[in-house]
Short mmCIF file of N, CA, C and O in Angstrom, two decimals:
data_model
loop_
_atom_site.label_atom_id
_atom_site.label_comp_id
_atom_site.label_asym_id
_atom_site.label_seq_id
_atom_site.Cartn_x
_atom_site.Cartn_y
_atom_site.Cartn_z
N UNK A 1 0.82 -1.19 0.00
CA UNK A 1 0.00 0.00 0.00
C UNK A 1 0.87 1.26 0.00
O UNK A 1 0.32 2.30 -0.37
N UNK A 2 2.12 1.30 0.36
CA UNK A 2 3.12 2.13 0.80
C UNK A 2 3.47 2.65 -1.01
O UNK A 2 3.67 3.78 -1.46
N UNK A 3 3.43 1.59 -1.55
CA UNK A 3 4.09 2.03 -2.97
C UNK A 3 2.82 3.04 -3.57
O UNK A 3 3.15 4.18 -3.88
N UNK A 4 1.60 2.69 -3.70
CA UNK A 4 0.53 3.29 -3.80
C UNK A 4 0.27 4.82 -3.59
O UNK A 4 -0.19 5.64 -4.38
N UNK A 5 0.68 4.95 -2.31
CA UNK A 5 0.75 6.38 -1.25
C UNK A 5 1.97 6.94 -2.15
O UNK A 5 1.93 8.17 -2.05
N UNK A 6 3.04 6.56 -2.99
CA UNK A 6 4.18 7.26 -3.39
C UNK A 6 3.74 7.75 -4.36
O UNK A 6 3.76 8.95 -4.64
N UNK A 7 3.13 6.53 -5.22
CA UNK A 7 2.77 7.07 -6.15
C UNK A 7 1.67 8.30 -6.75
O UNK A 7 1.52 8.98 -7.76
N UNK A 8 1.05 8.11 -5.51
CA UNK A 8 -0.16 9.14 -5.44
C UNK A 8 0.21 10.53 -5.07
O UNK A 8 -0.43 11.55 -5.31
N UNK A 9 1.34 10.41 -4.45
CA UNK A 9 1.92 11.73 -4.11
C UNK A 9 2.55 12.49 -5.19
O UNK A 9 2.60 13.69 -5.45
N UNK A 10 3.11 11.23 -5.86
CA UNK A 10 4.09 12.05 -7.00
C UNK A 10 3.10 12.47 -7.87
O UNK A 10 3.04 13.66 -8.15
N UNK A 11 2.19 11.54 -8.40
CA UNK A 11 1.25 12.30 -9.35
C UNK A 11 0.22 14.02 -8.83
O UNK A 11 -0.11 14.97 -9.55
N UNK A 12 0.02 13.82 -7.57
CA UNK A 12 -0.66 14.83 -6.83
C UNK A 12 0.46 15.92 -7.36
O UNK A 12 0.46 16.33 -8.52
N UNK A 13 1.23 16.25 -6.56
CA UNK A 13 2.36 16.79 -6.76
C UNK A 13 2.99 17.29 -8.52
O UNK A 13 3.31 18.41 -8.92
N UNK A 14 2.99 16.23 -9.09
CA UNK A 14 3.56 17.16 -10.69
C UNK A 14 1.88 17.41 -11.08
O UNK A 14 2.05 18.34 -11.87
N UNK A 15 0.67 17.24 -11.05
CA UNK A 15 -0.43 17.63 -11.38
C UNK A 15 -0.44 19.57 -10.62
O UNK A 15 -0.95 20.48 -11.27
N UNK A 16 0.12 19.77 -9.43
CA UNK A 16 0.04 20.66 -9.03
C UNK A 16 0.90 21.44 -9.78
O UNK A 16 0.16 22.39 -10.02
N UNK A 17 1.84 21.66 -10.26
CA UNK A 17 3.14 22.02 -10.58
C UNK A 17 2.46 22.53 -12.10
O UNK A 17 2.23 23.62 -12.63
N UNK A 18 2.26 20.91 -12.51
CA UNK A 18 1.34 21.69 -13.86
C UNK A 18 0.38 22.70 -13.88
O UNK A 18 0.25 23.36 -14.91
N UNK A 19 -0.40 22.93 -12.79
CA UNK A 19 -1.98 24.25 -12.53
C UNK A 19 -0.82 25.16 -12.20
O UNK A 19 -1.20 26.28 -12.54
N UNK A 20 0.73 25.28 -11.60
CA UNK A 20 0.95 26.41 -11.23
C UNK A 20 1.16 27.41 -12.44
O UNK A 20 0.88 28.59 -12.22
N UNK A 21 1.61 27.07 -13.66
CA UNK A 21 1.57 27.77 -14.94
C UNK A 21 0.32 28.47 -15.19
O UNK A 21 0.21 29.63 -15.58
N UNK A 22 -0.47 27.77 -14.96
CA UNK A 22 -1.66 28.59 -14.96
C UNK A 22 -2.27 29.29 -14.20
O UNK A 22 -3.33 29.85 -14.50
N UNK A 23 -1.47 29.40 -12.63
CA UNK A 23 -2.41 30.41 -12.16
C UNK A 23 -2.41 31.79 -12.23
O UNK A 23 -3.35 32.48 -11.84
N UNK A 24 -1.10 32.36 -12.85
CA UNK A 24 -0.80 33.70 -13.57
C UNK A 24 -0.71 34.76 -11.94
O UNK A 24 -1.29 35.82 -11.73
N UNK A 25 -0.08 34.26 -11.32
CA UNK A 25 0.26 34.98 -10.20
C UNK A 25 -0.86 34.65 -9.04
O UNK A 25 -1.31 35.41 -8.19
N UNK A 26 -1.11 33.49 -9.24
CA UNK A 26 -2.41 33.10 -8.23
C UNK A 26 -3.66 34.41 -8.46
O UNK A 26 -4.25 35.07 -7.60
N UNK A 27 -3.75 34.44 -9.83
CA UNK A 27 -4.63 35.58 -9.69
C UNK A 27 -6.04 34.89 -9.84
O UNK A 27 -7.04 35.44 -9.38
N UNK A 28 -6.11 33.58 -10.54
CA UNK A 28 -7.05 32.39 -10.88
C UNK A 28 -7.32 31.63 -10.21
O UNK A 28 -6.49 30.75 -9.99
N UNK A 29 -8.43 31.60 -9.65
CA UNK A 29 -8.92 30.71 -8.53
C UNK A 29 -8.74 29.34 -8.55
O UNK A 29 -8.21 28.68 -7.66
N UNK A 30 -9.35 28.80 -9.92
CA UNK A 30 -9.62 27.17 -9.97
C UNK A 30 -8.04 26.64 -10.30
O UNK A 30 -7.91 25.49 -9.87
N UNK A 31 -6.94 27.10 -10.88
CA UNK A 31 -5.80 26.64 -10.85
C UNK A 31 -5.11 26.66 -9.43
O UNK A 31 -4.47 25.76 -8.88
N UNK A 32 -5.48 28.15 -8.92
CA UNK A 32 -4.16 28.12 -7.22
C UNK A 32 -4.88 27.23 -6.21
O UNK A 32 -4.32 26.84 -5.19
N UNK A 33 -6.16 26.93 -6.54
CA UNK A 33 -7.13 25.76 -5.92
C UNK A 33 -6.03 24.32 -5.87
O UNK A 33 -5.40 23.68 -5.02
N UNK A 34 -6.24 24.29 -7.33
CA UNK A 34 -5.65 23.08 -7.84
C UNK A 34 -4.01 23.09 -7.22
O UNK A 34 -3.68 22.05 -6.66
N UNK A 35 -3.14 24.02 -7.26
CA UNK A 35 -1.51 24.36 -6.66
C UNK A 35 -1.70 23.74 -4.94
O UNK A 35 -0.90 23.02 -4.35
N UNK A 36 -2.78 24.17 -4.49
CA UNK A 36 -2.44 24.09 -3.29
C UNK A 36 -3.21 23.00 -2.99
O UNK A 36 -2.66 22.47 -2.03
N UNK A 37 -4.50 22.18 -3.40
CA UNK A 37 -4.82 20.91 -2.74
C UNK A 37 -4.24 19.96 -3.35
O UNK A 37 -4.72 18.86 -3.09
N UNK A 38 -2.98 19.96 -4.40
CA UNK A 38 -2.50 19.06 -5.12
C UNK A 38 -0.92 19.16 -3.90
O UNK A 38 -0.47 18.02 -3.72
N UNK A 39 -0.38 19.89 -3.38
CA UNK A 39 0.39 19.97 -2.38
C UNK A 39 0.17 19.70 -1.25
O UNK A 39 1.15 19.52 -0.53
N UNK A 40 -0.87 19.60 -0.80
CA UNK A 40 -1.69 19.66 0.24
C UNK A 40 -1.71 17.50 0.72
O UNK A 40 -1.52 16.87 1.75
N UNK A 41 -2.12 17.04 -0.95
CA UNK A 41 -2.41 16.27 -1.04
C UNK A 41 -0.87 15.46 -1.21
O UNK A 41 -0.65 14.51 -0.46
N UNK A 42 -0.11 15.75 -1.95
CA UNK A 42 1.24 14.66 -1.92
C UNK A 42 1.86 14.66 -0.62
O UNK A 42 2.64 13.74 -0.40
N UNK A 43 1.56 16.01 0.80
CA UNK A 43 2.34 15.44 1.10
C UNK A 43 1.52 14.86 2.83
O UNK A 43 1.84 14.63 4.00
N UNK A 44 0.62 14.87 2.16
CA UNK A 44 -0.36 13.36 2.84
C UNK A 44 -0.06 12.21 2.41
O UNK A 44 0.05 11.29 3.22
N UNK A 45 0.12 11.98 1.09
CA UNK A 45 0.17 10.90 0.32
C UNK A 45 1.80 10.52 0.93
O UNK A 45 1.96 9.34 1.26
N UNK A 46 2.90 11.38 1.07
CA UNK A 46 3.73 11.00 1.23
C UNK A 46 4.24 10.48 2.64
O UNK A 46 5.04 9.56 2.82
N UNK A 47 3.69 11.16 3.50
CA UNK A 47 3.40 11.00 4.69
C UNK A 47 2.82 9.45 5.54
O UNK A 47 3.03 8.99 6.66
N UNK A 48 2.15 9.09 4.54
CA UNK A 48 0.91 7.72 4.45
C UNK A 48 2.19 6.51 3.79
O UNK A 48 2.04 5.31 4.01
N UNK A 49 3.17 6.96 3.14
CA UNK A 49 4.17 5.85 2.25
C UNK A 49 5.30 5.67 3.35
O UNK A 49 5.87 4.59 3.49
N UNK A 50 5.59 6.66 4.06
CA UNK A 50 6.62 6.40 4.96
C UNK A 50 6.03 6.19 5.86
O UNK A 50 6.63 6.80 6.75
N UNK A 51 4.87 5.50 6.45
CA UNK A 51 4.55 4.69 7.35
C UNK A 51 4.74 3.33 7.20
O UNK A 51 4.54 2.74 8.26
N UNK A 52 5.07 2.58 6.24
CA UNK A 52 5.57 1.80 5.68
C UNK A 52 6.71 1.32 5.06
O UNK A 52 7.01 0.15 4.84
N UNK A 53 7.20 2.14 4.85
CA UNK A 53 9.15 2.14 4.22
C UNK A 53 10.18 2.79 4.53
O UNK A 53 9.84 3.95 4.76
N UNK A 54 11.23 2.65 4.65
CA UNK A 54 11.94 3.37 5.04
C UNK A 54 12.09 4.91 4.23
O UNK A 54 11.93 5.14 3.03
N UNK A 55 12.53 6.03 5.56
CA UNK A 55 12.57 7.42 4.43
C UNK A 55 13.69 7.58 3.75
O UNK A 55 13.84 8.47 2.91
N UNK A 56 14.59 6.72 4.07
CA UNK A 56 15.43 6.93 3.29
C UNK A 56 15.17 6.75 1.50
O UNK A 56 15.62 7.49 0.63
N UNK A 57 14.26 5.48 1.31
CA UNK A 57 13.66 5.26 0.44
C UNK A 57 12.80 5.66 -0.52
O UNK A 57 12.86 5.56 -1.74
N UNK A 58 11.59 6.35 0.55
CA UNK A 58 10.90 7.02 -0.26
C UNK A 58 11.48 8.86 -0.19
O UNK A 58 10.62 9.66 -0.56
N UNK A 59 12.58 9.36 0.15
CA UNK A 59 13.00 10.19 -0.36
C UNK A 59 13.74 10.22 -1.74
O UNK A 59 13.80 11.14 -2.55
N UNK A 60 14.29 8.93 -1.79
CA UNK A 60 15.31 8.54 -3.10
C UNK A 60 14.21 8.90 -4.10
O UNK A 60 14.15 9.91 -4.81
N UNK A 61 13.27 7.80 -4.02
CA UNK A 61 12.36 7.97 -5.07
C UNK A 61 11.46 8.84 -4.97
O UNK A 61 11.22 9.02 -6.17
N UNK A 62 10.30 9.97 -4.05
CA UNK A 62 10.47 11.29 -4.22
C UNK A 62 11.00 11.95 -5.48
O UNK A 62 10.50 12.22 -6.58
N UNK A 63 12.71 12.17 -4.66
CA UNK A 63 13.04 12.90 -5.45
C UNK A 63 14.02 13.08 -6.53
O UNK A 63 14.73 14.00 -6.96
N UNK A 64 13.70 11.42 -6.89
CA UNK A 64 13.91 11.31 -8.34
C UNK A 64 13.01 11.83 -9.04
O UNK A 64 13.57 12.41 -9.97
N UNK A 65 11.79 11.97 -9.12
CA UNK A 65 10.93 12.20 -10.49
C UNK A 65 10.98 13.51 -10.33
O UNK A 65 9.91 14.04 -10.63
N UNK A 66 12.05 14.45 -9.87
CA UNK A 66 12.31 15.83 -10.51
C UNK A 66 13.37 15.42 -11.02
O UNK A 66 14.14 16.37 -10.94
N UNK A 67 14.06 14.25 -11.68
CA UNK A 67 15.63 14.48 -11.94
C UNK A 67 14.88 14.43 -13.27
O UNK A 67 13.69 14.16 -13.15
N UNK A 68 15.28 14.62 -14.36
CA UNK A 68 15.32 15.13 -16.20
C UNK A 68 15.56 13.86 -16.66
O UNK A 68 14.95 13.46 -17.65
N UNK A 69 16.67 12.89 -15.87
CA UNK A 69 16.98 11.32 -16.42
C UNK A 69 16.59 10.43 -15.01
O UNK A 69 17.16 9.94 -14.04
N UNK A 70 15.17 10.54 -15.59
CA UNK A 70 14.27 9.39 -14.65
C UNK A 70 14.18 8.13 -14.72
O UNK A 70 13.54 7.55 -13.84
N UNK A 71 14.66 7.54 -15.56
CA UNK A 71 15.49 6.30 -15.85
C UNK A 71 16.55 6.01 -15.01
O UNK A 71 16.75 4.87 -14.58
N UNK A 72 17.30 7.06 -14.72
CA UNK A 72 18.53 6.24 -14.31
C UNK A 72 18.54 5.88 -12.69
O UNK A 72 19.40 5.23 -12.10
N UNK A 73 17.03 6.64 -11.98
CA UNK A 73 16.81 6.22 -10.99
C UNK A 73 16.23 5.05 -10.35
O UNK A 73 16.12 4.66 -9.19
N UNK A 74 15.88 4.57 -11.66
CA UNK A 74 15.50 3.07 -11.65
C UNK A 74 16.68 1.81 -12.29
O UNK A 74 16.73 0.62 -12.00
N UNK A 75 17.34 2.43 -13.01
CA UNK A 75 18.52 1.38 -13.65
C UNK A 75 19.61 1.01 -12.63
O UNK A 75 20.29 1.83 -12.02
N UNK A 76 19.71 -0.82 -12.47
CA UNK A 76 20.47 -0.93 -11.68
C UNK A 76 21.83 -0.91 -12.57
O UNK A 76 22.00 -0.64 -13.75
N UNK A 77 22.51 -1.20 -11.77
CA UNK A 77 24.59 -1.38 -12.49
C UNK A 77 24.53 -2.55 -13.39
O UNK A 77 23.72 -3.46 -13.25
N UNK A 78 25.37 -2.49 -14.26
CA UNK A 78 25.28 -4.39 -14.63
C UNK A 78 26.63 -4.92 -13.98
O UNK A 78 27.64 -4.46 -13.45
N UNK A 79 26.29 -5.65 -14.19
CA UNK A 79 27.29 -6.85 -13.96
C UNK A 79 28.72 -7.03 -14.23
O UNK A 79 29.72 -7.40 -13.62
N UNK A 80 28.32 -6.55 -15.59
CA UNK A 80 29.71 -6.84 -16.17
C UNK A 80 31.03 -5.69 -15.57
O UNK A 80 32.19 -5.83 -15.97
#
């Protein structure tokens, strides 16, 4: 359920990020609506994931999905 709560956060969270372009200086209601219960909301969501995993963990992954190469936060080493 822990993975769930991460994921819900992260999406909460870049959904917010996206309304902040639009709220044009918070001058727009239904977007700074959207900025702030979408923040409001990841970091419940995130809050709810580290009751379950370690934070070291769900900080890694957090705050990977601001890195640009979001891949490589999932790629392990090889082997060779």
């Amino acid at each position: 359920m822990s993975w769930l709560f991460l994921f819900l956060g992260v999406a909460a969270e870049a959904m917010s990020y996206v309304a902040l372009k639009e709220t044009d200086g918070f001058s727009k209601p239904l977007p700074s609506a959207l900025v702030l219960l979408g923040h409001l909301a990841a970091f419940v969501f995130l809050g709810q994931a580290m009751k379950g995993m370690p934070v070291g963990i769900v900080h890694a992954l957090w705050a990977c999905h601001y890195n640009r190469d979001f891949i490589v936060c999932f790629d392990l080493p090889s082997a060779s």
